[in-house]
Amino acid sequence: MRVLITGAAGFLGSHLCDRFLAEGHQVVGMDNFITGHPDNIAHLIGHEGFRFVQHDVTDYMYVEGPLDGVLHFASPASPVDYLEQPIPTLKVGSLGTHKALGLAKAKGARLLLASTSEVYGDPQVHPQPETYWGHVNPVGPRGVYDEAKRFAEAITMAYHRFHGVETRIVRIFNTYGPRMRPGDGRVVSNFIVQALRGEPISIYGDGSQTRSFCYVSDLVDGIYRLFNSDRVDPTNIGNPVEFTVRELAELVLRMTGSQSEIAALPLPQDDPKVRQPDITVARSVLGWEPQVPLEEGLRRTIPYFEQMLRDPRQSARTL
Ligand code: NAD
Ligand code: UDP
């Protein structure tokens, strides 16, 4: 196959490029570097199956040659990033998804949309099955991301129903691992970086809110299976083992041997109180199940951040 991956220089997009290339496919990566970085795909430059195009996907997308797949991953994903970039976030979820669908339609390609557990908002059903419609504040600060993704799902289904485009929608739950920016503001990267630097661990609120953390290799495997499946309806991919934010902080402190103290900071507005994927569908339809528990995933992730913090160029860039 020959596939286009938007957001290729980001955390997840770069791992997806690796997976598709490892399976023997050709990959065109596209990114405008708004939150990603060339370093994430530097190892692919010169690979005969890989091509990179620097482009903002909210503008008309042109890709030469045939395409079998479009994996639309371009979008700021960290709350810190999308709160700093509210309009580009709304645009990439709406206009960017429209352009990606138009390209998929023109090429006869299958489109996979990277959606999110944020479509469930601050959920009143727990854990969250795909049939839950969510509880989102459209005009709150997080609405720029949540509603862009909800629109993206709606237009994806419309292209499927009206134009017959083959589509897949993955609802991704909190995923972590190497190639996250040390400064991107998400909880796993923040806590590891703070612990390694001996700085206070920034717990927002009382730390009783929960998340369910998926290691990147598990997520990529679920996405690869979904892309190759017949499943059109949205599909949760995430690790269903749930932790409080305080438990995560304690685990990171223990695993890094850090003496950092815990600092309580205000809870951001509309921060979901709980989040846990119901992965019954992924288990039965894709035969997928996460393999990497949180402690093992952190063991693989901490050395990456140690390396980043040792590199003055990286520190200057990202922190
Ligand atoms: P990331 O910020 O590391 O990567 C996003 C990439 O998209 C970056 O390289 C960025 O430069 C690029 N991008 C953004 N706007 C663009 C535009 N207009 N044109 C071209 N490129 C653009 O984030 P990530 O964690 O890798 O997330 C990737 C995708 O997965 C996003 O769509 C996100 O919503 C989704 N997602 C991620 C998670 C997670 O836990 N990591 C959870 C739910 C959903
Ligand atoms: N969080 C925290 N300290 C941080 C960053 C995040 O306590 O330094 C909390 C945040 O309030 C949320 C959870 O950790 O309850 C996960 O936040 P993240 O930004 O990783 O992603 P979200 O799931 O909110 O999109």
Short mmCIF file of C-alpha atoms and ligand atoms in Angstrom, two decimals:
data_model
loop_
_atom_site.label_atom_id
_atom_site.label_comp_id
_atom_site.label_asym_id
_atom_site.label_seq_id
_atom_site.Cartn_x
_atom_site.Cartn_y
_atom_site.Cartn_z
CA MET A 1 0.00 0.00 0.00
CA ARG A 2 0.93 3.66 -0.31
CA VAL A 3 -0.49 5.77 2.52
CA LEU A 4 -0.48 9.43 3.51
CA ILE A 5 -0.03 10.14 7.23
CA THR A 6 -0.88 13.69 8.30
CA GLY A 7 0.72 14.84 11.55
CA ALA A 8 3.67 12.60 10.65
CA ALA A 9 6.21 14.64 12.63
CA GLY A 10 4.18 14.38 15.82
CA PHE A 11 4.31 11.81 18.58
CA LEU A 12 1.78 9.28 17.24
CA GLY A 13 2.17 10.09 13.54
CA SER A 14 5.89 9.33 13.59
CA HIS A 15 5.32 5.93 15.26
CA LEU A 16 2.63 5.15 12.68
CA CYS A 17 5.08 5.97 9.86
CA ASP A 18 7.51 3.48 11.42
CA ARG A 19 4.83 0.77 11.61
CA PHE A 20 3.59 1.16 8.03
CA LEU A 21 7.16 1.19 6.71
CA ALA A 22 8.04 -1.87 8.82
CA GLU A 23 5.07 -3.69 7.23
CA GLY A 24 6.56 -2.98 3.79
CA HIS A 25 4.23 -0.13 2.76
CA GLN A 26 5.16 3.25 1.28
CA VAL A 27 4.49 6.33 3.39
CA VAL A 28 4.04 9.98 2.51
CA GLY A 29 4.31 12.03 5.70
CA MET A 30 2.79 15.51 5.91
CA ASP A 31 3.15 18.07 8.71
CA ASN A 32 3.46 21.82 9.30
CA PHE A 33 5.44 21.37 12.58
CA ILE A 34 2.99 23.41 14.67
CA THR A 35 3.44 20.96 17.57
CA GLY A 36 5.63 18.29 15.96
CA HIS A 37 9.34 18.37 15.12
CA PRO A 38 11.59 17.16 12.27
CA ASP A 39 13.63 15.16 14.80
CA ASN A 40 10.73 12.69 15.13
CA ILE A 41 11.12 11.64 11.49
CA ALA A 42 14.84 12.38 11.00
CA HIS A 43 15.58 8.62 11.04
CA LEU A 44 13.21 8.16 8.06
CA ILE A 45 14.76 10.73 5.76
CA GLY A 46 16.53 8.76 3.03
CA HIS A 47 14.38 5.65 3.60
CA GLU A 48 13.33 4.56 0.10
CA GLY A 49 9.70 4.03 1.14
CA PHE A 50 9.32 7.43 2.80
CA ARG A 51 8.61 10.89 1.43
CA PHE A 52 7.90 14.03 3.45
CA VAL A 53 5.84 17.07 2.47
CA GLN A 54 5.77 20.17 4.68
CA HIS A 55 2.23 21.47 4.37
CA ASP A 56 -0.63 22.88 6.44
CA VAL A 57 -3.50 20.42 5.89
CA THR A 58 -6.11 23.16 6.31
CA ASP A 59 -5.00 24.32 2.84
CA TYR A 60 -5.77 22.33 -0.33
CA MET A 61 -3.83 19.06 -0.18
CA TYR A 62 -2.06 17.76 -3.24
CA VAL A 63 -0.24 14.44 -3.27
CA GLU A 64 1.27 13.08 -6.44
CA GLY A 65 0.62 9.45 -7.37
CA PRO A 66 -1.78 6.82 -6.08
CA LEU A 67 -2.88 6.48 -2.45
CA ASP A 68 -4.51 3.50 -0.78
CA GLY A 69 -4.89 5.11 2.61
CA VAL A 70 -5.02 8.49 4.37
CA LEU A 71 -4.41 8.45 8.13
CA HIS A 72 -5.44 11.86 9.41
CA PHE A 73 -3.48 12.52 12.62
CA ALA A 74 -2.69 16.23 12.22
CA SER A 75 -3.99 18.20 15.21
CA PRO A 76 -2.60 19.67 18.40
CA ALA A 77 -3.41 17.03 21.03
CA SER A 78 -2.10 18.27 24.38
CA PRO A 79 -4.55 20.52 26.26
CA VAL A 80 -1.73 23.06 26.74
CA ASP A 81 -1.14 23.11 22.97
CA TYR A 82 -4.76 23.38 21.91
CA LEU A 83 -5.54 26.04 24.50
CA GLU A 84 -2.60 28.07 23.08
CA GLN A 85 -3.72 27.37 19.48
CA PRO A 86 -7.53 27.38 19.62
CA ILE A 87 -8.20 28.56 16.04
CA PRO A 88 -5.63 26.28 14.32
CA THR A 89 -7.09 23.41 16.36
CA LEU A 90 -10.63 24.15 15.20
CA LYS A 91 -9.38 24.58 11.64
CA VAL A 92 -7.38 21.36 11.45
CA GLY A 93 -10.26 19.34 12.89
CA SER A 94 -12.79 20.86 10.49
CA LEU A 95 -11.09 22.21 7.33
CA GLY A 96 -8.17 19.78 7.64
CA THR A 97 -10.47 16.77 7.93
CA HIS A 98 -12.52 18.06 4.97
CA LYS A 99 -9.35 18.31 2.84
CA ALA A 100 -8.16 14.85 3.94
CA LEU A 101 -11.55 13.35 3.05
CA GLY A 102 -11.57 15.13 -0.31
CA LEU A 103 -8.15 13.71 -1.09
CA ALA A 104 -9.22 10.20 -0.01
CA LYS A 105 -12.31 10.47 -2.24
CA ALA A 106 -10.27 11.66 -5.25
CA LYS A 107 -7.72 8.86 -4.83
CA GLY A 108 -10.18 6.10 -3.93
CA ALA A 109 -8.29 5.70 -0.65
CA ARG A 110 -9.49 4.52 2.77
CA LEU A 111 -9.43 7.29 5.39
CA LEU A 112 -8.75 6.69 9.06
CA LEU A 113 -9.56 9.60 11.37
CA ALA A 114 -7.69 10.07 14.66
CA SER A 115 -10.52 10.97 17.01
CA THR A 116 -10.33 11.06 20.78
CA SER A 117 -11.84 10.09 24.11
CA GLU A 118 -12.48 13.85 24.46
CA VAL A 119 -15.60 13.37 22.32
CA TYR A 120 -17.06 11.92 25.55
CA GLY A 121 -16.18 15.17 27.42
CA ASP A 122 -16.56 14.95 31.21
CA PRO A 123 -18.38 11.62 30.99
CA GLN A 124 -21.47 10.66 32.93
CA VAL A 125 -21.20 7.03 31.79
CA HIS A 126 -18.21 5.09 33.06
CA PRO A 127 -16.34 3.34 31.50
CA GLN A 128 -17.13 4.84 28.09
CA PRO A 129 -18.51 2.56 25.34
CA GLU A 130 -18.61 3.81 21.74
CA THR A 131 -22.41 4.10 21.98
CA TYR A 132 -22.14 6.91 24.57
CA TRP A 133 -22.82 10.33 22.97
CA GLY A 134 -20.77 12.29 25.47
CA HIS A 135 -21.04 15.29 27.77
CA VAL A 136 -19.13 18.18 26.21
CA ASN A 137 -19.23 21.90 26.98
CA PRO A 138 -19.14 23.37 23.46
CA VAL A 139 -18.26 26.90 24.59
CA GLY A 140 -15.72 26.05 27.31
CA PRO A 141 -11.98 26.29 26.61
CA ARG A 142 -11.65 22.59 25.74
CA GLY A 143 -14.54 22.93 23.25
CA VAL A 144 -12.06 23.98 20.55
CA TYR A 145 -10.61 20.48 20.53
CA ASP A 146 -13.63 18.41 21.54
CA GLU A 147 -16.04 20.01 19.07
CA ALA A 148 -13.47 19.99 16.25
CA LYS A 149 -13.11 16.23 16.74
CA ARG A 150 -16.88 15.73 17.01
CA PHE A 151 -17.30 17.65 13.73
CA ALA A 152 -14.47 15.58 12.23
CA GLU A 153 -16.33 12.38 13.12
CA ALA A 154 -19.58 13.77 11.66
CA ILE A 155 -18.04 14.81 8.33
CA THR A 156 -16.18 11.50 8.12
CA MET A 157 -19.45 9.59 8.47
CA ALA A 158 -21.09 11.94 5.93
CA TYR A 159 -18.34 11.24 3.36
CA HIS A 160 -18.81 7.56 4.04
CA ARG A 161 -22.61 7.65 3.69
CA PHE A 162 -22.93 10.24 0.92
CA HIS A 163 -19.77 9.68 -1.16
CA GLY A 164 -19.09 6.04 -0.29
CA VAL A 165 -15.58 6.79 0.99
CA GLU A 166 -14.22 3.89 3.05
CA THR A 167 -13.68 5.32 6.50
CA ARG A 168 -12.44 4.26 9.94
CA ILE A 169 -12.63 6.30 13.17
CA VAL A 170 -10.37 5.57 16.14
CA ARG A 171 -11.18 7.16 19.50
CA ILE A 172 -7.77 7.31 21.14
CA PHE A 173 -7.45 7.36 24.94
CA ASN A 174 -4.45 8.94 26.73
CA THR A 175 -1.33 7.53 25.10
CA TYR A 176 2.30 8.08 26.12
CA GLY A 177 5.79 7.03 25.13
CA PRO A 178 9.01 8.20 23.47
CA ARG A 179 8.82 11.21 21.08
CA MET A 180 6.40 13.19 23.22
CA ARG A 181 7.82 16.69 23.57
CA PRO A 182 9.19 17.20 27.09
CA GLY A 183 7.33 20.52 27.14
CA ASP A 184 4.03 19.50 25.57
CA GLY A 185 2.20 19.72 28.88
CA ARG A 186 0.50 16.32 29.10
CA VAL A 187 0.55 14.58 32.43
CA VAL A 188 2.96 11.69 31.77
CA SER A 189 5.62 13.87 30.13
CA ASN A 190 5.20 16.62 32.74
CA PHE A 191 5.59 14.26 35.70
CA ILE A 192 8.62 12.42 34.28
CA VAL A 193 10.40 15.65 33.32
CA GLN A 194 9.65 17.24 36.71
CA ALA A 195 10.79 14.12 38.58
CA LEU A 196 14.04 13.90 36.59
CA ARG A 197 14.80 17.57 37.22
CA GLY A 198 13.91 17.41 40.93
CA GLU A 199 11.17 20.01 40.37
CA PRO A 200 7.75 19.87 42.10
CA ILE A 201 5.27 17.43 40.53
CA SER A 202 2.36 19.58 39.30
CA ILE A 203 -0.84 17.82 40.33
CA TYR A 204 -3.90 19.74 39.14
CA GLY A 205 -6.73 19.69 41.67
CA ASP A 206 -6.55 17.02 44.37
CA GLY A 207 -5.27 14.37 41.93
CA SER A 208 -8.32 12.14 42.38
CA GLN A 209 -9.32 12.50 38.71
CA THR A 210 -8.58 9.36 36.69
CA ARG A 211 -7.08 8.49 33.32
CA SER A 212 -6.26 5.16 31.66
CA PHE A 213 -2.82 5.23 30.03
CA CYS A 214 -1.92 3.32 26.87
CA TYR A 215 1.64 2.68 25.74
CA VAL A 216 2.32 3.87 22.19
CA SER A 217 3.20 0.46 20.68
CA ASP A 218 -0.14 -0.96 21.86
CA LEU A 219 -2.02 1.99 20.39
CA VAL A 220 -0.25 1.77 17.02
CA ASP A 221 -1.03 -1.94 16.85
CA GLY A 222 -4.73 -1.27 17.51
CA ILE A 223 -4.80 1.43 14.83
CA TYR A 224 -3.06 -0.80 12.30
CA ARG A 225 -5.64 -3.53 12.93
CA LEU A 226 -8.54 -1.08 12.73
CA PHE A 227 -7.26 0.38 9.46
CA ASN A 228 -7.17 -3.12 7.95
CA SER A 229 -10.56 -4.15 9.36
CA ASP A 230 -14.10 -3.65 8.06
CA ARG A 231 -15.25 -1.66 11.11
CA VAL A 232 -16.79 1.71 10.10
CA ASP A 233 -18.29 2.85 13.39
CA PRO A 234 -15.99 4.65 15.87
CA THR A 235 -13.74 2.32 17.88
CA ASN A 236 -12.13 2.96 21.25
CA ILE A 237 -8.45 2.11 21.49
CA GLY A 238 -6.85 2.54 24.89
CA ASN A 239 -5.66 0.66 27.94
CA PRO A 240 -8.61 0.14 30.30
CA VAL A 241 -6.52 0.01 33.49
CA GLU A 242 -7.47 3.21 35.32
CA PHE A 243 -5.25 5.29 37.66
CA THR A 244 -5.77 8.47 39.62
CA VAL A 245 -3.40 11.27 38.69
CA ARG A 246 -1.95 11.06 42.21
CA GLU A 247 -1.21 7.34 41.73
CA LEU A 248 0.60 8.19 38.50
CA ALA A 249 2.68 10.83 40.32
CA GLU A 250 3.64 8.33 43.04
CA LEU A 251 4.58 5.68 40.47
CA VAL A 252 6.76 8.13 38.51
CA LEU A 253 8.48 9.27 41.73
CA ARG A 254 9.20 5.68 42.75
CA MET A 255 10.47 4.64 39.30
CA THR A 256 12.75 7.65 38.86
CA GLY A 257 13.95 7.59 42.51
CA SER A 258 13.20 11.33 42.56
CA GLN A 259 12.99 13.46 45.70
CA SER A 260 10.56 15.90 44.04
CA GLU A 261 7.73 17.17 46.19
CA ILE A 262 4.11 17.20 45.11
CA ALA A 263 2.61 20.63 44.34
CA ALA A 264 -1.16 21.14 44.13
CA LEU A 265 -2.19 23.51 41.31
CA PRO A 266 -5.69 24.57 40.23
CA LEU A 267 -7.74 22.09 38.23
CA PRO A 268 -8.29 23.39 34.66
CA GLN A 269 -11.89 24.21 33.67
CA ASP A 270 -13.95 21.24 32.38
CA ASP A 271 -11.13 18.76 33.16
CA PRO A 272 -12.82 15.32 32.91
CA LYS A 273 -13.09 13.69 36.35
CA VAL A 274 -12.87 10.11 35.08
CA ARG A 275 -11.88 8.39 31.86
CA GLN A 276 -11.65 4.71 31.02
CA PRO A 277 -12.24 3.03 27.65
CA ASP A 278 -14.67 0.18 27.24
CA ILE A 279 -12.68 -1.91 24.73
CA THR A 280 -15.20 -4.72 24.23
CA VAL A 281 -15.46 -3.82 20.52
CA ALA A 282 -11.68 -3.69 19.94
CA ARG A 283 -11.30 -7.04 21.70
CA SER A 284 -14.03 -8.78 19.71
CA VAL A 285 -13.75 -7.13 16.28
CA LEU A 286 -9.99 -6.53 16.10
CA GLY A 287 -8.75 -9.25 18.46
CA TRP A 288 -6.79 -6.42 20.09
CA GLU A 289 -5.79 -6.06 23.69
CA PRO A 290 -3.07 -3.87 25.22
CA GLN A 291 0.08 -5.78 26.17
CA VAL A 292 2.16 -3.16 28.02
CA PRO A 293 1.15 -2.28 31.60
CA LEU A 294 1.79 1.27 32.83
CA GLU A 295 4.87 0.40 34.87
CA GLU A 296 6.52 -1.35 31.90
CA GLY A 297 5.59 1.51 29.56
CA LEU A 298 7.10 4.05 31.95
CA ARG A 299 10.25 1.90 32.15
CA ARG A 300 10.56 2.26 28.37
CA THR A 301 9.69 5.98 28.36
CA ILE A 302 11.80 7.40 31.21
CA PRO A 303 15.17 6.77 29.43
CA TYR A 304 13.91 8.74 26.40
CA PHE A 305 13.23 11.80 28.58
CA GLU A 306 16.60 11.36 30.37
CA GLN A 307 18.23 11.48 26.96
CA MET A 308 16.22 14.55 25.90
CA LEU A 309 17.14 16.43 29.06
CA ARG A 310 20.85 15.65 28.58
CA ASP A 311 20.75 17.24 25.10
CA PRO A 312 21.03 21.05 25.46
CA ARG A 313 19.58 21.57 21.97
CA GLN A 314 16.45 19.63 22.90
CA SER A 315 16.09 21.33 26.27
CA ALA A 316 16.33 24.75 24.67
CA ARG A 317 13.77 23.81 22.07
CA THR A 318 11.14 22.24 24.20
CA LEU A 319 11.14 23.48 27.78
P1 NAD B 1 1.30 15.81 18.44
O1 NAD B 1 1.04 17.22 18.79
O2 NAD B 1 2.59 15.19 18.89
O3 NAD B 1 1.21 15.57 16.87
C1 NAD B 1 0.31 16.25 16.04
C2 NAD B 1 1.02 16.59 14.74
O4 NAD B 1 0.10 17.24 13.86
C3 NAD B 1 2.20 17.55 14.95
O5 NAD B 1 3.35 17.05 14.30
C4 NAD B 1 1.71 18.86 14.32
O6 NAD B 1 2.76 19.66 13.85
C5 NAD B 1 0.78 18.33 13.24
N1 NAD B 1 -0.21 19.31 12.78
C6 NAD B 1 -1.11 20.00 13.55
N2 NAD B 1 -1.84 20.81 12.78
C7 NAD B 1 -1.42 20.63 11.50
C8 NAD B 1 -1.80 21.19 10.26
N3 NAD B 1 -2.77 22.14 10.15
N4 NAD B 1 -1.17 20.77 9.13
C9 NAD B 1 -0.20 19.83 9.20
N5 NAD B 1 0.22 19.27 10.36
C10 NAD B 1 -0.40 19.67 11.50
O7 NAD B 1 0.06 14.97 19.01
P2 NAD B 1 -0.18 13.39 19.07
O8 NAD B 1 -0.27 12.98 20.48
O9 NAD B 1 0.78 12.70 18.18
O10 NAD B 1 -1.64 13.30 18.45
C11 NAD B 1 -1.84 12.92 17.10
C12 NAD B 1 -3.31 12.77 16.80
O11 NAD B 1 -3.88 11.79 17.69
C13 NAD B 1 -4.14 14.04 16.99
O12 NAD B 1 -5.11 14.10 15.97
C14 NAD B 1 -4.78 13.86 18.33
O13 NAD B 1 -5.99 14.57 18.43
C15 NAD B 1 -5.00 12.36 18.39
N6 NAD B 1 -5.06 11.88 19.78
C16 NAD B 1 -3.92 11.68 20.52
C17 NAD B 1 -4.03 11.23 21.83
C18 NAD B 1 -2.81 10.95 22.68
O14 NAD B 1 -2.98 10.52 23.84
N7 NAD B 1 -1.60 11.12 22.21
C19 NAD B 1 -5.29 11.01 22.40
C20 NAD B 1 -6.42 11.25 21.61
C21 NAD B 1 -6.30 11.66 20.30
N1 UDP B 2 -2.55 16.92 34.95
C1 UDP B 2 -1.90 17.18 36.15
N2 UDP B 2 -0.68 17.75 36.11
C2 UDP B 2 -0.04 18.08 34.95
C3 UDP B 2 -0.71 17.81 33.72
C4 UDP B 2 -1.97 17.25 33.76
O1 UDP B 2 -2.42 16.88 37.24
O2 UDP B 2 1.07 18.59 35.01
C5 UDP B 2 -3.87 16.26 34.98
C6 UDP B 2 -4.96 16.96 34.17
O3 UDP B 2 -5.61 17.94 34.96
C7 UDP B 2 -5.85 15.79 33.80
C8 UDP B 2 -4.89 14.61 33.68
O4 UDP B 2 -3.71 14.99 34.39
O5 UDP B 2 -6.77 15.55 34.85
C9 UDP B 2 -4.51 14.26 32.24
O6 UDP B 2 -4.10 15.47 31.62
P1 UDP B 2 -3.45 15.52 30.16
O7 UDP B 2 -3.12 16.93 29.89
O8 UDP B 2 -2.36 14.52 30.04
O9 UDP B 2 -4.59 15.01 29.16
P2 UDP B 2 -6.19 15.03 29.16
O10 UDP B 2 -6.58 13.65 29.52
O11 UDP B 2 -6.72 16.03 30.16
O12 UDP B 2 -6.51 15.40 27.77
#
